[in-house]
XYZ file of C-alpha atoms in Angstrom:
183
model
C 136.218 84.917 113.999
C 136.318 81.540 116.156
C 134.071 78.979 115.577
C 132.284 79.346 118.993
C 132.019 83.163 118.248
C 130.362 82.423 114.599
C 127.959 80.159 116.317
C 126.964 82.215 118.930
C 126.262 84.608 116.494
C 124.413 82.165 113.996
C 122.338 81.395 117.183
C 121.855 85.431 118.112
C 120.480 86.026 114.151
C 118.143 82.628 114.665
C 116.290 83.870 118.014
C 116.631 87.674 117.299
C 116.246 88.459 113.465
C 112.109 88.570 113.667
C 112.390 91.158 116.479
C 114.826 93.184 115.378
C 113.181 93.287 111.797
C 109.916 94.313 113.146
C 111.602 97.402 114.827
C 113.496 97.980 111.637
C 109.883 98.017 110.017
C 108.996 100.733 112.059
C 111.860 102.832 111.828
C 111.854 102.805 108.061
C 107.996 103.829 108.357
C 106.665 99.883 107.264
C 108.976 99.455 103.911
C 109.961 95.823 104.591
C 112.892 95.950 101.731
C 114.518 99.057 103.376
C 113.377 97.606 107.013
C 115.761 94.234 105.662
C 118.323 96.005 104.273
C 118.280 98.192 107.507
C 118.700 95.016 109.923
C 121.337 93.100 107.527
C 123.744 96.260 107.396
C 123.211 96.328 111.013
C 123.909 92.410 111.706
C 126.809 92.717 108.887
C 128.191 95.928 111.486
C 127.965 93.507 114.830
C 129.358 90.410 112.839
C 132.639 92.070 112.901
C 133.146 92.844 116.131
C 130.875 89.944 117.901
C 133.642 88.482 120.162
C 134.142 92.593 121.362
C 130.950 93.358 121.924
C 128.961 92.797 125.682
C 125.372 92.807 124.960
C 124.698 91.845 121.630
C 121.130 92.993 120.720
C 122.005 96.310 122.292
C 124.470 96.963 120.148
C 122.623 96.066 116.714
C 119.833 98.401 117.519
C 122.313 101.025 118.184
C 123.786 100.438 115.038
C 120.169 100.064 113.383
C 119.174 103.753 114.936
C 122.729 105.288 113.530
C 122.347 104.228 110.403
C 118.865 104.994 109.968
C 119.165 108.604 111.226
C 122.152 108.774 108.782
C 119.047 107.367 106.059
C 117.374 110.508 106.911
C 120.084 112.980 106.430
C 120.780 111.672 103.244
C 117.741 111.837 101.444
C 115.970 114.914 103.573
C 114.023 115.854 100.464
C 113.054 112.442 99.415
C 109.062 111.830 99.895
C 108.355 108.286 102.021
C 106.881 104.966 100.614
C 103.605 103.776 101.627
C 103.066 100.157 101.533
C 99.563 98.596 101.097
C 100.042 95.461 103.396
C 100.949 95.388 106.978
C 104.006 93.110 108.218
C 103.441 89.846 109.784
C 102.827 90.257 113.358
C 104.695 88.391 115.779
C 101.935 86.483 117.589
C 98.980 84.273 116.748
C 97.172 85.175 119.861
C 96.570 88.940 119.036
C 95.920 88.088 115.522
C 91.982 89.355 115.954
C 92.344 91.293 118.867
C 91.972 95.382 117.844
C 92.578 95.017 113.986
C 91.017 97.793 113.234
C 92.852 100.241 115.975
C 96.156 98.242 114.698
C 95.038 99.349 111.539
C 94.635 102.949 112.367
C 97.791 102.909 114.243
C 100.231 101.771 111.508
C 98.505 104.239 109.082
C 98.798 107.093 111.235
C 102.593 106.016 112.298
C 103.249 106.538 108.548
C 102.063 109.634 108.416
C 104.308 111.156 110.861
C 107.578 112.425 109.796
C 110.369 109.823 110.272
C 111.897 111.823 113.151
C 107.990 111.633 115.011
C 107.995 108.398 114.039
C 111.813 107.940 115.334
C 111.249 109.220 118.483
C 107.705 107.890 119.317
C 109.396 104.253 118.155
C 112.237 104.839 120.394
C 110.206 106.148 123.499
C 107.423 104.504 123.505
C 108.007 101.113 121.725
C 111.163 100.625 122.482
C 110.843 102.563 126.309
C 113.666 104.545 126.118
C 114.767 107.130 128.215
C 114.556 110.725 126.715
C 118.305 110.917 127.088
C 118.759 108.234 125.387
C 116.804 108.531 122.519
C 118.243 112.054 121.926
C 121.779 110.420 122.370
C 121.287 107.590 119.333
C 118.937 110.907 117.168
C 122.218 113.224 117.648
C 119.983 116.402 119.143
C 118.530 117.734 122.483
C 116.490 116.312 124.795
C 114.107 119.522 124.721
C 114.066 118.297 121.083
C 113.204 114.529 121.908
C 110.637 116.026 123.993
C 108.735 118.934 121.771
C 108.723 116.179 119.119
C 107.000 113.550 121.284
C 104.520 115.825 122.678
C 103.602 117.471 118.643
C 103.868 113.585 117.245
C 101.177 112.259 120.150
C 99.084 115.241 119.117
C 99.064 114.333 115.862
C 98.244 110.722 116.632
C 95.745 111.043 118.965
C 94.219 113.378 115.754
C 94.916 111.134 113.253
C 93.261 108.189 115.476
C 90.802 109.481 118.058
C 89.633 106.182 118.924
C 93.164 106.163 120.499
C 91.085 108.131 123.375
C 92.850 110.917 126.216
C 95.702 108.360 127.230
C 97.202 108.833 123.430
C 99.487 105.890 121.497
C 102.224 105.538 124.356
C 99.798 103.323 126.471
C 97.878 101.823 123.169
C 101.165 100.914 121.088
C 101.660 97.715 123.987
C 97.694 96.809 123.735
C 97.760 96.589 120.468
C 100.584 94.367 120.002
C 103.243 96.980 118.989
C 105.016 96.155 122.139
C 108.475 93.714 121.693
C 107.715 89.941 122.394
C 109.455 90.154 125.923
C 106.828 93.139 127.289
C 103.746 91.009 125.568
C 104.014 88.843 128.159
């Protein structure tokens, strides 16, 4: 790799690393150790082929959604880590702001199965297209779809202060949402 390339990407892992490992949080259902490992075999992936690749953060949560689907097929039968503390959030300002619904949240988002929690991470806090999220999950969209509608059920059960409009318009308001839709 050329030296402008390895800076570049030096620079990309400086400005990106917090973001990326808070969606790698969520994917791995709030185990920070897995949510690390899950970000540094996806920035080890992109490392490689930097000077090929167009948009860079693109392609590391691609990789990051491959390889944890590919997490899930391997250990199908394996029961899912709870973890007592909540990860740092990323800003000071909605530090106090709906702790308690935050709260609620997170717990409920870990008690969905890791595809719900896949695809209601990739819809609704990532905003991805149905196509799209049933492109990087390897299955229908029909799929993507039933499994939305059955994991907002089970959220909006879980947390009923969530109210009629469900998580997808909460998960932003309650600082859920990626630094650059905050605002």
């Amino acid at each position: 790799m050329k030296a402008s390339s390895h800076d570049e990407f030096r620079e990309f892992v400086a400005m990106r690393s917090t973001a990326l490992l808070r969606l790698a949080v969520l994917l791995t259902g709030g185990d920070r150790h897995a949510a690390e490992d899950l970000l540094q075999i996806a920035l080890m992936k992109a490392y490689g082929r930097w000077a090929h690749i167009e948009q860079h953060e693109a392609y590391v949560r691609k990789v990051m959604y491959r390889q944890q689907v590919n997490r899930w097929r391997l250990r199908r039968h394996r029961a899912e880590t709870t973890v007592p503390v909540l990860p740092e959030s990323g800003t000071d300002a909605d530090a106090g702001a709906d702790s308690e619904l935050r709260i609620a949240l997170w717990a409920a988002l870990g008690r969905l199965t890791k595809r719900q929690r896949a695809v209601v991470v990739l819809r609704y806090f990532e905003d991805l297209p149905e196509a799209e999220v049933a492109a990087l999950l390897g299955c229908p969209v029909g799929t993507v779809r039933s499994t939305a509608h059955r994991s907002l059920a089970k959220l909006r059960a879980l947390v009923p202060e969530l109210g009629p409009e469900g998580p997808a318009e909460q998960v932003q308001s309650v600082g859920y949402a990626p630094k650059e839709v905050q605002g």
